[in-house]
Amino acid sequence: MIDILNLALPYFGLIFIGYACGKAKGLPENGLAWMNFFLLYVSLPALLFGIMSKTPFAELNNPPFLVATTLGTVIAFFLAVIAGKLMGGLTLREATLAGLSGAYGNIGYMGPGLALAVLGTKAAAPTALIFCCDSIFLFSIVPLLIELTDRDHPSLLHAFGVVLRQIVQNPLIMSAVFGALVAAFHIPIPVALDRTIQFLQNAAAPMALFALGVTVALRPFERVPWEVPGVIAIKLLIHPLVAFGLMLLFGPFAQPWAATAVLMASLPPALNVFVIARQNDTWIEPASVAVLIGTFASVVTLTSVMWFIQSGRLVFP
């Protein structure tokens, strides 16, 4: 257990340091703008590109794994949508953001670094595939449902256009795609460029976790809406259980791949849930609360999953 805490605490420690700094210093949130830009458009894309480009393309070609992990995210999303409507009486527009909270884990900020720390380099390929497929699904279904509930843009064709544009303009998705192409065609990366990418990707996790803590600290916390506990339970408990069942159903998969799928499903709601809620002026305060409570609750749930993996108690045939 000490080994697990030694792995987990640096990640949660950076979040708590950021949270403490955000509470203590009280600097304006717009001061995070360049840090968030660096993370979203430079450092995290470099991390995903580096993982994908250095993974043999044959390892990336695993359709059953892609179907299983994406189906788990789809199930979690619609369960959270239903929970939002039943528990909170939300509109479809609001329930869409609740669904995002229940399905979109912190696969960008925490996922790659944590998976590699727990499972080693064998987790690189499944981590990148999960990130890419989950992002494509979630960044398709959410804007599609949002657009369909927008009275100013009722056209289905317009909604699909918005979805396609968001996917193509997403730097994280496109960096993973370009990395896969480099791996597929065995394109050599110049030494200087490769070192620059490594330098950038090393900055991704610590900066992302610190920024997450600061951003959460700056969010108002007045009350917990009725639907939020249910959504968090789906993300932290049901999603990993669904992923575990689907690994058995669609498998067998190699132990590092199946364990990575469960670990990634156990991550708390991503900070981007709040960002997307604010962009769409929908379910803003509950999204903030879901990220805050989900992050703190995952100290117990995520660490427990890591312990099950590291201790050999989570074994796949």
PDB file of C-alpha atoms in Angstrom:
ATOM      1  CA  MET A   1       0.000   0.000   0.000  1.00  0.00           C
ATOM      2  CA  ILE A   2       2.927   2.340   0.682  1.00  0.00           C
ATOM      3  CA  ASP A   3       4.075   1.867  -2.923  1.00  0.00           C
ATOM      4  CA  ILE A   4       0.594   2.799  -4.181  1.00  0.00           C
ATOM      5  CA  LEU A   5       0.513   5.928  -2.033  1.00  0.00           C
ATOM      6  CA  ASN A   6       3.970   6.857  -3.297  1.00  0.00           C
ATOM      7  CA  LEU A   7       2.575   6.666  -6.848  1.00  0.00           C
ATOM      8  CA  ALA A   8      -0.725   8.431  -6.186  1.00  0.00           C
ATOM      9  CA  LEU A   9       0.198  11.151  -3.717  1.00  0.00           C
ATOM     10  CA  PRO A  10       2.462  13.157  -6.063  1.00  0.00           C
ATOM     11  CA  TYR A  11      -0.462  13.455  -8.513  1.00  0.00           C
ATOM     12  CA  PHE A  12      -3.049  14.393  -5.904  1.00  0.00           C
ATOM     13  CA  GLY A  13      -0.400  16.389  -4.056  1.00  0.00           C
ATOM     14  CA  LEU A  14       0.068  18.706  -7.044  1.00  0.00           C
ATOM     15  CA  ILE A  15      -3.709  19.181  -7.245  1.00  0.00           C
ATOM     16  CA  PHE A  16      -3.861  20.039  -3.529  1.00  0.00           C
ATOM     17  CA  ILE A  17      -0.891  22.411  -3.839  1.00  0.00           C
ATOM     18  CA  GLY A  18      -2.650  24.199  -6.671  1.00  0.00           C
ATOM     19  CA  TYR A  19      -5.868  24.252  -4.647  1.00  0.00           C
ATOM     20  CA  ALA A  20      -4.086  25.699  -1.612  1.00  0.00           C
ATOM     21  CA  CYS A  21      -2.357  28.347  -3.729  1.00  0.00           C
ATOM     22  CA  GLY A  22      -5.650  29.289  -5.376  1.00  0.00           C
ATOM     23  CA  LYS A  23      -7.352  29.681  -1.998  1.00  0.00           C
ATOM     24  CA  ALA A  24      -4.458  31.502  -0.340  1.00  0.00           C
ATOM     25  CA  LYS A  25      -3.411  33.918  -3.046  1.00  0.00           C
ATOM     26  CA  GLY A  26      -6.720  34.801  -4.673  1.00  0.00           C
ATOM     27  CA  LEU A  27      -5.256  35.827  -8.017  1.00  0.00           C
ATOM     28  CA  PRO A  28      -7.778  36.415 -10.823  1.00  0.00           C
ATOM     29  CA  GLU A  29      -8.700  33.371 -12.890  1.00  0.00           C
ATOM     30  CA  ASN A  30      -7.735  35.068 -16.156  1.00  0.00           C
ATOM     31  CA  GLY A  31      -4.135  34.691 -15.021  1.00  0.00           C
ATOM     32  CA  LEU A  32      -4.439  31.008 -15.967  1.00  0.00           C
ATOM     33  CA  ALA A  33      -5.171  31.812 -19.602  1.00  0.00           C
ATOM     34  CA  TRP A  34      -1.656  31.313 -20.988  1.00  0.00           C
ATOM     35  CA  MET A  35      -1.037  28.293 -18.782  1.00  0.00           C
ATOM     36  CA  ASN A  36      -4.222  26.653 -20.076  1.00  0.00           C
ATOM     37  CA  PHE A  37      -3.290  27.552 -23.651  1.00  0.00           C
ATOM     38  CA  PHE A  38       0.148  25.980 -23.211  1.00  0.00           C
ATOM     39  CA  LEU A  39      -1.426  22.821 -21.799  1.00  0.00           C
ATOM     40  CA  LEU A  40      -4.154  22.439 -24.403  1.00  0.00           C
ATOM     41  CA  TYR A  41      -2.244  23.469 -27.524  1.00  0.00           C
ATOM     42  CA  VAL A  42       1.407  22.649 -26.767  1.00  0.00           C
ATOM     43  CA  SER A  43       2.303  20.353 -23.879  1.00  0.00           C
ATOM     44  CA  LEU A  44      -0.532  17.790 -23.836  1.00  0.00           C
ATOM     45  CA  PRO A  45      -0.549  17.453 -27.656  1.00  0.00           C
ATOM     46  CA  ALA A  46       3.216  16.832 -27.476  1.00  0.00           C
ATOM     47  CA  LEU A  47       2.609  14.124 -24.866  1.00  0.00           C
ATOM     48  CA  LEU A  48      -0.026  12.340 -26.946  1.00  0.00           C
ATOM     49  CA  PHE A  49       1.942  12.703 -30.171  1.00  0.00           C
ATOM     50  CA  GLY A  50       5.026  11.261 -28.471  1.00  0.00           C
ATOM     51  CA  ILE A  51       3.092   8.263 -27.119  1.00  0.00           C
ATOM     52  CA  MET A  52       1.374   7.468 -30.408  1.00  0.00           C
ATOM     53  CA  SER A  53       4.391   8.036 -32.674  1.00  0.00           C
ATOM     54  CA  LYS A  54       6.602   5.681 -30.665  1.00  0.00           C
ATOM     55  CA  THR A  55       4.056   2.883 -30.385  1.00  0.00           C
ATOM     56  CA  PRO A  56       4.242   0.226 -33.131  1.00  0.00           C
ATOM     57  CA  PHE A  57       1.200   0.651 -35.345  1.00  0.00           C
ATOM     58  CA  ALA A  58       0.362  -3.056 -35.043  1.00  0.00           C
ATOM     59  CA  GLU A  59      -0.305  -2.491 -31.344  1.00  0.00           C
ATOM     60  CA  LEU A  60      -2.695   0.350 -32.122  1.00  0.00           C
ATOM     61  CA  ASN A  61      -4.771  -1.863 -34.437  1.00  0.00           C
ATOM     62  CA  ASN A  62      -7.015  -3.466 -31.815  1.00  0.00           C
ATOM     63  CA  PRO A  63     -10.708  -3.031 -32.788  1.00  0.00           C
ATOM     64  CA  PRO A  64     -12.200  -5.176 -29.961  1.00  0.00           C
ATOM     65  CA  PHE A  65     -10.392  -3.053 -27.369  1.00  0.00           C
ATOM     66  CA  LEU A  66     -11.544   0.169 -29.027  1.00  0.00           C
ATOM     67  CA  VAL A  67     -15.157  -1.017 -29.129  1.00  0.00           C
ATOM     68  CA  ALA A  68     -15.101  -2.223 -25.517  1.00  0.00           C
ATOM     69  CA  THR A  69     -13.588   0.916 -23.991  1.00  0.00           C
ATOM     70  CA  THR A  70     -15.686   3.315 -26.069  1.00  0.00           C
ATOM     71  CA  LEU A  71     -18.851   1.357 -25.282  1.00  0.00           C
ATOM     72  CA  GLY A  72     -18.047   1.715 -21.579  1.00  0.00           C
ATOM     73  CA  THR A  73     -17.850   5.477 -21.993  1.00  0.00           C
ATOM     74  CA  VAL A  74     -21.098   5.515 -23.993  1.00  0.00           C
ATOM     75  CA  ILE A  75     -22.899   3.562 -21.247  1.00  0.00           C
ATOM     76  CA  ALA A  76     -21.546   5.863 -18.515  1.00  0.00           C
ATOM     77  CA  PHE A  77     -22.588   8.940 -20.515  1.00  0.00           C
ATOM     78  CA  PHE A  78     -26.197   7.886 -21.016  1.00  0.00           C
ATOM     79  CA  LEU A  79     -26.523   6.595 -17.444  1.00  0.00           C
ATOM     80  CA  ALA A  80     -25.423  10.027 -16.211  1.00  0.00           C
ATOM     81  CA  VAL A  81     -27.840  11.751 -18.607  1.00  0.00           C
ATOM     82  CA  ILE A  82     -30.697   9.646 -17.219  1.00  0.00           C
ATOM     83  CA  ALA A  83     -29.545  10.282 -13.642  1.00  0.00           C
ATOM     84  CA  GLY A  84     -29.501  14.014 -14.315  1.00  0.00           C
ATOM     85  CA  LYS A  85     -33.034  14.007 -15.670  1.00  0.00           C
ATOM     86  CA  LEU A  86     -34.482  11.741 -12.970  1.00  0.00           C
ATOM     87  CA  MET A  87     -32.631  13.079  -9.919  1.00  0.00           C
ATOM     88  CA  GLY A  88     -32.356  16.733 -10.857  1.00  0.00           C
ATOM     89  CA  GLY A  89     -35.219  17.254 -13.289  1.00  0.00           C
ATOM     90  CA  LEU A  90     -32.748  18.643 -15.833  1.00  0.00           C
ATOM     91  CA  THR A  91     -33.524  19.646 -19.367  1.00  0.00           C
ATOM     92  CA  LEU A  92     -31.845  17.661 -22.145  1.00  0.00           C
ATOM     93  CA  ARG A  93     -29.320  20.477 -22.577  1.00  0.00           C
ATOM     94  CA  GLU A  94     -28.396  20.402 -18.879  1.00  0.00           C
ATOM     95  CA  ALA A  95     -28.486  16.600 -18.711  1.00  0.00           C
ATOM     96  CA  THR A  96     -26.005  16.486 -21.599  1.00  0.00           C
ATOM     97  CA  LEU A  97     -23.440  18.242 -19.391  1.00  0.00           C
ATOM     98  CA  ALA A  98     -24.306  15.891 -16.530  1.00  0.00           C
ATOM     99  CA  GLY A  99     -23.636  13.018 -18.920  1.00  0.00           C
ATOM    100  CA  LEU A 100     -20.269  14.529 -19.762  1.00  0.00           C
ATOM    101  CA  SER A 101     -19.419  14.683 -16.045  1.00  0.00           C
ATOM    102  CA  GLY A 102     -20.300  11.010 -15.661  1.00  0.00           C
ATOM    103  CA  ALA A 103     -18.256   9.821 -18.652  1.00  0.00           C
ATOM    104  CA  TYR A 104     -15.393  12.249 -19.311  1.00  0.00           C
ATOM    105  CA  GLY A 105     -12.591  11.428 -16.902  1.00  0.00           C
ATOM    106  CA  ASN A 106      -9.381  13.371 -16.491  1.00  0.00           C
ATOM    107  CA  ILE A 107      -7.813  11.361 -19.317  1.00  0.00           C
ATOM    108  CA  GLY A 108      -5.711  14.292 -20.499  1.00  0.00           C
ATOM    109  CA  TYR A 109      -4.332  15.807 -17.313  1.00  0.00           C
ATOM    110  CA  MET A 110      -4.008  12.693 -15.127  1.00  0.00           C
ATOM    111  CA  GLY A 111      -4.470   9.704 -17.411  1.00  0.00           C
ATOM    112  CA  PRO A 112      -1.201   9.298 -19.349  1.00  0.00           C
ATOM    113  CA  GLY A 113       1.166  10.054 -16.479  1.00  0.00           C
ATOM    114  CA  LEU A 114      -0.727   7.929 -13.981  1.00  0.00           C
ATOM    115  CA  ALA A 115      -1.130   4.946 -16.332  1.00  0.00           C
ATOM    116  CA  LEU A 116       2.560   4.959 -17.225  1.00  0.00           C
ATOM    117  CA  ALA A 117       3.535   5.252 -13.553  1.00  0.00           C
ATOM    118  CA  VAL A 118       1.312   2.346 -12.477  1.00  0.00           C
ATOM    119  CA  LEU A 119       1.653  -0.013 -15.450  1.00  0.00           C
ATOM    120  CA  GLY A 120       4.822   1.083 -17.242  1.00  0.00           C
ATOM    121  CA  THR A 121       5.432   1.643 -20.933  1.00  0.00           C
ATOM    122  CA  LYS A 122       3.022  -1.163 -21.914  1.00  0.00           C
ATOM    123  CA  ALA A 123       0.187   1.179 -20.946  1.00  0.00           C
ATOM    124  CA  ALA A 124       1.191   3.801 -23.529  1.00  0.00           C
ATOM    125  CA  ALA A 125      -0.736   2.380 -26.495  1.00  0.00           C
ATOM    126  CA  PRO A 126      -4.045   1.633 -24.693  1.00  0.00           C
ATOM    127  CA  THR A 127      -3.895   5.008 -22.934  1.00  0.00           C
ATOM    128  CA  ALA A 128      -3.555   6.886 -26.218  1.00  0.00           C
ATOM    129  CA  LEU A 129      -6.286   4.822 -27.891  1.00  0.00           C
ATOM    130  CA  ILE A 130      -8.718   5.368 -25.006  1.00  0.00           C
ATOM    131  CA  PHE A 131      -8.017   9.088 -25.010  1.00  0.00           C
ATOM    132  CA  CYS A 132      -8.537   9.398 -28.757  1.00  0.00           C
ATOM    133  CA  CYS A 133     -11.723   7.300 -28.978  1.00  0.00           C
ATOM    134  CA  ASP A 134     -13.338   8.744 -25.837  1.00  0.00           C
ATOM    135  CA  SER A 135     -12.594  12.281 -26.996  1.00  0.00           C
ATOM    136  CA  ILE A 136     -14.030  11.674 -30.454  1.00  0.00           C
ATOM    137  CA  PHE A 137     -17.236  10.211 -28.992  1.00  0.00           C
ATOM    138  CA  LEU A 138     -17.732  12.838 -26.293  1.00  0.00           C
ATOM    139  CA  PHE A 139     -16.788  15.781 -28.485  1.00  0.00           C
ATOM    140  CA  SER A 140     -19.290  14.459 -31.026  1.00  0.00           C
ATOM    141  CA  ILE A 141     -22.300  13.623 -28.879  1.00  0.00           C
ATOM    142  CA  VAL A 142     -22.144  16.688 -26.600  1.00  0.00           C
ATOM    143  CA  PRO A 143     -22.090  19.435 -29.273  1.00  0.00           C
ATOM    144  CA  LEU A 144     -24.619  17.429 -31.299  1.00  0.00           C
ATOM    145  CA  LEU A 145     -27.127  17.321 -28.426  1.00  0.00           C
ATOM    146  CA  ILE A 146     -26.388  20.936 -27.479  1.00  0.00           C
ATOM    147  CA  GLU A 147     -26.958  22.102 -31.053  1.00  0.00           C
ATOM    148  CA  LEU A 148     -30.188  20.123 -31.344  1.00  0.00           C
ATOM    149  CA  THR A 149     -31.536  21.884 -28.232  1.00  0.00           C
ATOM    150  CA  ASP A 150     -30.506  25.319 -29.531  1.00  0.00           C
ATOM    151  CA  ARG A 151     -33.515  27.012 -31.092  1.00  0.00           C
ATOM    152  CA  ASP A 152     -31.302  29.283 -33.167  1.00  0.00           C
ATOM    153  CA  HIS A 153     -29.678  26.308 -34.936  1.00  0.00           C
ATOM    154  CA  PRO A 154     -32.264  23.548 -35.279  1.00  0.00           C
ATOM    155  CA  SER A 155     -30.762  22.097 -38.468  1.00  0.00           C
ATOM    156  CA  LEU A 156     -29.323  18.603 -38.116  1.00  0.00           C
ATOM    157  CA  LEU A 157     -26.845  19.356 -40.913  1.00  0.00           C
ATOM    158  CA  HIS A 158     -25.610  22.415 -39.026  1.00  0.00           C
ATOM    159  CA  ALA A 159     -25.216  20.327 -35.873  1.00  0.00           C
ATOM    160  CA  PHE A 160     -23.082  17.739 -37.690  1.00  0.00           C
ATOM    161  CA  GLY A 161     -20.982  20.553 -39.134  1.00  0.00           C
ATOM    162  CA  VAL A 162     -20.320  21.908 -35.637  1.00  0.00           C
ATOM    163  CA  VAL A 163     -19.339  18.425 -34.442  1.00  0.00           C
ATOM    164  CA  LEU A 164     -16.922  17.851 -37.322  1.00  0.00           C
ATOM    165  CA  ARG A 165     -15.330  21.262 -36.865  1.00  0.00           C
ATOM    166  CA  GLN A 166     -14.792  20.691 -33.131  1.00  0.00           C
ATOM    167  CA  ILE A 167     -13.123  17.329 -33.764  1.00  0.00           C
ATOM    168  CA  VAL A 168     -10.808  18.684 -36.468  1.00  0.00           C
ATOM    169  CA  GLN A 169      -9.920  21.735 -34.362  1.00  0.00           C
ATOM    170  CA  ASN A 170      -9.253  19.736 -31.197  1.00  0.00           C
ATOM    171  CA  PRO A 171      -5.447  19.783 -30.764  1.00  0.00           C
ATOM    172  CA  LEU A 172      -5.433  16.706 -28.517  1.00  0.00           C
ATOM    173  CA  ILE A 173      -7.319  14.508 -30.962  1.00  0.00           C
ATOM    174  CA  MET A 174      -5.353  15.695 -33.972  1.00  0.00           C
ATOM    175  CA  SER A 175      -1.982  15.265 -32.244  1.00  0.00           C
ATOM    176  CA  ALA A 176      -2.900  11.649 -31.472  1.00  0.00           C
ATOM    177  CA  VAL A 177      -3.963  11.130 -35.102  1.00  0.00           C
ATOM    178  CA  PHE A 178      -0.720  12.608 -36.448  1.00  0.00           C
ATOM    179  CA  GLY A 179       1.262  10.464 -34.033  1.00  0.00           C
ATOM    180  CA  ALA A 180      -0.517   7.344 -35.299  1.00  0.00           C
ATOM    181  CA  LEU A 181       0.280   8.327 -38.898  1.00  0.00           C
ATOM    182  CA  VAL A 182       3.962   8.759 -38.017  1.00  0.00           C
ATOM    183  CA  ALA A 183       3.923   5.288 -36.453  1.00  0.00           C
ATOM    184  CA  ALA A 184       2.054   3.759 -39.406  1.00  0.00           C
ATOM    185  CA  PHE A 185       4.412   5.124 -42.062  1.00  0.00           C
ATOM    186  CA  HIS A 186       7.583   4.822 -39.951  1.00  0.00           C
ATOM    187  CA  ILE A 187       8.397   8.513 -40.410  1.00  0.00           C
ATOM    188  CA  PRO A 188      11.649   9.331 -38.608  1.00  0.00           C
ATOM    189  CA  ILE A 189      11.564  12.242 -36.176  1.00  0.00           C
ATOM    190  CA  PRO A 190      14.669  14.479 -36.183  1.00  0.00           C
ATOM    191  CA  VAL A 191      16.653  14.282 -32.950  1.00  0.00           C
ATOM    192  CA  ALA A 192      16.233  17.980 -32.124  1.00  0.00           C
ATOM    193  CA  LEU A 193      12.461  17.816 -32.657  1.00  0.00           C
ATOM    194  CA  ASP A 194      12.195  14.610 -30.639  1.00  0.00           C
ATOM    195  CA  ARG A 195      14.042  16.193 -27.703  1.00  0.00           C
ATOM    196  CA  THR A 196      11.819  19.263 -27.900  1.00  0.00           C
ATOM    197  CA  ILE A 197       8.719  17.049 -27.798  1.00  0.00           C
ATOM    198  CA  GLN A 198      10.102  15.180 -24.789  1.00  0.00           C
ATOM    199  CA  PHE A 199      10.854  18.468 -23.054  1.00  0.00           C
ATOM    200  CA  LEU A 200       7.290  19.679 -23.660  1.00  0.00           C
ATOM    201  CA  GLN A 201       5.589  16.449 -22.667  1.00  0.00           C
ATOM    202  CA  ASN A 202       7.513  16.315 -19.382  1.00  0.00           C
ATOM    203  CA  ALA A 203       5.829  19.596 -18.436  1.00  0.00           C
ATOM    204  CA  ALA A 204       2.314  18.346 -19.170  1.00  0.00           C
ATOM    205  CA  ALA A 205       1.379  16.435 -16.016  1.00  0.00           C
ATOM    206  CA  PRO A 206       2.736  18.739 -13.265  1.00  0.00           C
ATOM    207  CA  MET A 207       1.437  21.912 -14.887  1.00  0.00           C
ATOM    208  CA  ALA A 208      -1.939  20.348 -15.699  1.00  0.00           C
ATOM    209  CA  LEU A 209      -2.466  19.068 -12.158  1.00  0.00           C
ATOM    210  CA  PHE A 210      -1.424  22.369 -10.576  1.00  0.00           C
ATOM    211  CA  ALA A 211      -3.737  24.299 -12.935  1.00  0.00           C
ATOM    212  CA  LEU A 212      -6.562  21.887 -12.096  1.00  0.00           C
ATOM    213  CA  GLY A 213      -6.126  22.549  -8.377  1.00  0.00           C
ATOM    214  CA  VAL A 214      -6.046  26.328  -8.828  1.00  0.00           C
ATOM    215  CA  THR A 215      -9.094  26.330 -11.084  1.00  0.00           C
ATOM    216  CA  VAL A 216     -11.103  24.163  -8.697  1.00  0.00           C
ATOM    217  CA  ALA A 217     -10.139  26.460  -5.797  1.00  0.00           C
ATOM    218  CA  LEU A 218     -11.485  29.498  -7.639  1.00  0.00           C
ATOM    219  CA  ARG A 219     -14.894  27.909  -8.261  1.00  0.00           C
ATOM    220  CA  PRO A 220     -17.778  28.967  -5.994  1.00  0.00           C
ATOM    221  CA  PHE A 221     -19.107  26.211  -3.767  1.00  0.00           C
ATOM    222  CA  GLU A 222     -22.472  27.041  -2.233  1.00  0.00           C
ATOM    223  CA  ARG A 223     -24.586  23.918  -2.529  1.00  0.00           C
ATOM    224  CA  VAL A 224     -24.576  20.410  -3.990  1.00  0.00           C
ATOM    225  CA  PRO A 225     -27.344  19.953  -6.582  1.00  0.00           C
ATOM    226  CA  TRP A 226     -29.355  16.765  -6.199  1.00  0.00           C
ATOM    227  CA  GLU A 227     -28.037  15.129  -9.352  1.00  0.00           C
ATOM    228  CA  VAL A 228     -24.320  15.674  -8.670  1.00  0.00           C
ATOM    229  CA  PRO A 229     -23.751  12.779  -6.196  1.00  0.00           C
ATOM    230  CA  GLY A 230     -25.400  10.354  -8.624  1.00  0.00           C
ATOM    231  CA  VAL A 231     -23.299  11.594 -11.525  1.00  0.00           C
ATOM    232  CA  ILE A 232     -20.094  11.309  -9.476  1.00  0.00           C
ATOM    233  CA  ALA A 233     -21.036   7.778  -8.387  1.00  0.00           C
ATOM    234  CA  ILE A 234     -21.476   6.806 -12.031  1.00  0.00           C
ATOM    235  CA  LYS A 235     -18.065   8.242 -12.936  1.00  0.00           C
ATOM    236  CA  LEU A 236     -16.045   6.854 -10.027  1.00  0.00           C
ATOM    237  CA  LEU A 237     -17.830   3.553  -9.334  1.00  0.00           C
ATOM    238  CA  ILE A 238     -20.079   2.406 -12.168  1.00  0.00           C
ATOM    239  CA  HIS A 239     -17.837   3.410 -15.080  1.00  0.00           C
ATOM    240  CA  PRO A 240     -14.875   1.323 -13.807  1.00  0.00           C
ATOM    241  CA  LEU A 241     -17.172  -1.646 -13.117  1.00  0.00           C
ATOM    242  CA  VAL A 242     -18.635  -1.393 -16.615  1.00  0.00           C
ATOM    243  CA  ALA A 243     -15.131  -1.192 -18.090  1.00  0.00           C
ATOM    244  CA  PHE A 244     -14.111  -4.282 -16.093  1.00  0.00           C
ATOM    245  CA  GLY A 245     -17.114  -6.243 -17.372  1.00  0.00           C
ATOM    246  CA  LEU A 246     -16.533  -5.203 -20.978  1.00  0.00           C
ATOM    247  CA  MET A 247     -12.879  -6.234 -20.784  1.00  0.00           C
ATOM    248  CA  LEU A 248     -14.054  -9.735 -19.815  1.00  0.00           C
ATOM    249  CA  LEU A 249     -16.824  -9.757 -22.420  1.00  0.00           C
ATOM    250  CA  PHE A 250     -14.753  -8.576 -25.396  1.00  0.00           C
ATOM    251  CA  GLY A 251     -11.443 -10.114 -24.299  1.00  0.00           C
ATOM    252  CA  PRO A 252      -9.165 -11.703 -23.624  1.00  0.00           C
ATOM    253  CA  PHE A 253      -6.826  -8.716 -23.605  1.00  0.00           C
ATOM    254  CA  ALA A 254      -3.295  -8.476 -22.295  1.00  0.00           C
ATOM    255  CA  GLN A 255      -3.230  -7.635 -18.587  1.00  0.00           C
ATOM    256  CA  PRO A 256      -1.686  -4.122 -19.040  1.00  0.00           C
ATOM    257  CA  TRP A 257      -4.322  -3.215 -21.646  1.00  0.00           C
ATOM    258  CA  ALA A 258      -7.318  -4.376 -19.597  1.00  0.00           C
ATOM    259  CA  ALA A 259      -5.933  -2.836 -16.402  1.00  0.00           C
ATOM    260  CA  THR A 260      -5.328   0.450 -18.229  1.00  0.00           C
ATOM    261  CA  ALA A 261      -8.957   0.486 -19.385  1.00  0.00           C
ATOM    262  CA  VAL A 262     -10.224   0.099 -15.801  1.00  0.00           C
ATOM    263  CA  LEU A 263      -7.733   2.669 -14.485  1.00  0.00           C
ATOM    264  CA  MET A 264      -8.694   5.257 -17.102  1.00  0.00           C
ATOM    265  CA  ALA A 265     -12.393   4.665 -16.387  1.00  0.00           C
ATOM    266  CA  SER A 266     -11.714   5.354 -12.693  1.00  0.00           C
ATOM    267  CA  LEU A 267     -10.420   8.890 -13.236  1.00  0.00           C
ATOM    268  CA  PRO A 268     -12.466  11.778 -11.774  1.00  0.00           C
ATOM    269  CA  PRO A 269     -14.483  14.211 -13.926  1.00  0.00           C
ATOM    270  CA  ALA A 270     -12.250  16.319 -16.153  1.00  0.00           C
ATOM    271  CA  LEU A 271     -11.813  20.044 -15.698  1.00  0.00           C
ATOM    272  CA  ASN A 272     -12.965  20.440 -19.307  1.00  0.00           C
ATOM    273  CA  VAL A 273     -16.497  19.587 -18.140  1.00  0.00           C
ATOM    274  CA  PHE A 274     -16.657  22.955 -16.391  1.00  0.00           C
ATOM    275  CA  VAL A 275     -15.036  24.711 -19.364  1.00  0.00           C
ATOM    276  CA  ILE A 276     -17.602  23.248 -21.794  1.00  0.00           C
ATOM    277  CA  ALA A 277     -20.461  24.065 -19.423  1.00  0.00           C
ATOM    278  CA  ARG A 278     -19.314  27.685 -19.259  1.00  0.00           C
ATOM    279  CA  GLN A 279     -18.904  27.871 -23.037  1.00  0.00           C
ATOM    280  CA  ASN A 280     -22.515  26.743 -23.473  1.00  0.00           C
ATOM    281  CA  ASP A 281     -23.841  28.727 -20.482  1.00  0.00           C
ATOM    282  CA  THR A 282     -25.439  25.524 -19.162  1.00  0.00           C
ATOM    283  CA  TRP A 283     -25.174  23.625 -15.842  1.00  0.00           C
ATOM    284  CA  ILE A 284     -22.174  25.761 -14.843  1.00  0.00           C
ATOM    285  CA  GLU A 285     -22.295  25.633 -11.031  1.00  0.00           C
ATOM    286  CA  PRO A 286     -23.142  21.889 -10.846  1.00  0.00           C
ATOM    287  CA  ALA A 287     -20.290  21.147 -13.269  1.00  0.00           C
ATOM    288  CA  SER A 288     -17.908  23.038 -11.015  1.00  0.00           C
ATOM    289  CA  VAL A 289     -19.146  21.147  -7.951  1.00  0.00           C
ATOM    290  CA  ALA A 290     -18.909  17.798  -9.787  1.00  0.00           C
ATOM    291  CA  VAL A 291     -15.266  18.426 -10.692  1.00  0.00           C
ATOM    292  CA  LEU A 292     -14.425  19.558  -7.150  1.00  0.00           C
ATOM    293  CA  ILE A 293     -16.136  16.726  -5.249  1.00  0.00           C
ATOM    294  CA  GLY A 294     -15.213  14.126  -7.865  1.00  0.00           C
ATOM    295  CA  THR A 295     -11.524  15.050  -7.650  1.00  0.00           C
ATOM    296  CA  PHE A 296     -11.452  14.795  -3.855  1.00  0.00           C
ATOM    297  CA  ALA A 297     -13.527  11.583  -3.769  1.00  0.00           C
ATOM    298  CA  SER A 298     -11.196   9.967  -6.298  1.00  0.00           C
ATOM    299  CA  VAL A 299      -8.386  10.118  -3.729  1.00  0.00           C
ATOM    300  CA  VAL A 300     -10.092   7.068  -2.206  1.00  0.00           C
ATOM    301  CA  THR A 301     -11.630   5.388  -5.268  1.00  0.00           C
ATOM    302  CA  LEU A 302      -8.770   5.853  -7.727  1.00  0.00           C
ATOM    303  CA  THR A 303      -6.128   4.901  -5.166  1.00  0.00           C
ATOM    304  CA  SER A 304      -8.142   1.755  -4.405  1.00  0.00           C
ATOM    305  CA  VAL A 305      -8.174   0.795  -8.087  1.00  0.00           C
ATOM    306  CA  MET A 306      -4.419   1.372  -8.265  1.00  0.00           C
ATOM    307  CA  TRP A 307      -3.972  -0.890  -5.235  1.00  0.00           C
ATOM    308  CA  PHE A 308      -6.063  -3.648  -6.832  1.00  0.00           C
ATOM    309  CA  ILE A 309      -3.936  -3.437  -9.986  1.00  0.00           C
ATOM    310  CA  GLN A 310      -0.544  -3.251  -8.286  1.00  0.00           C
ATOM    311  CA  SER A 311      -1.318  -5.980  -5.749  1.00  0.00           C
ATOM    312  CA  GLY A 312      -2.387  -8.412  -8.467  1.00  0.00           C
ATOM    313  CA  ARG A 313      -5.970  -8.639  -7.231  1.00  0.00           C
ATOM    314  CA  LEU A 314      -7.347  -7.229 -10.495  1.00  0.00           C
ATOM    315  CA  VAL A 315      -6.405 -10.016 -12.898  1.00  0.00           C
ATOM    316  CA  PHE A 316      -7.802 -10.681 -16.354  1.00  0.00           C
ATOM    317  CA  PRO A 317      -7.747 -14.123 -18.005  1.00  0.00           C
TER     318      PRO A 317
END
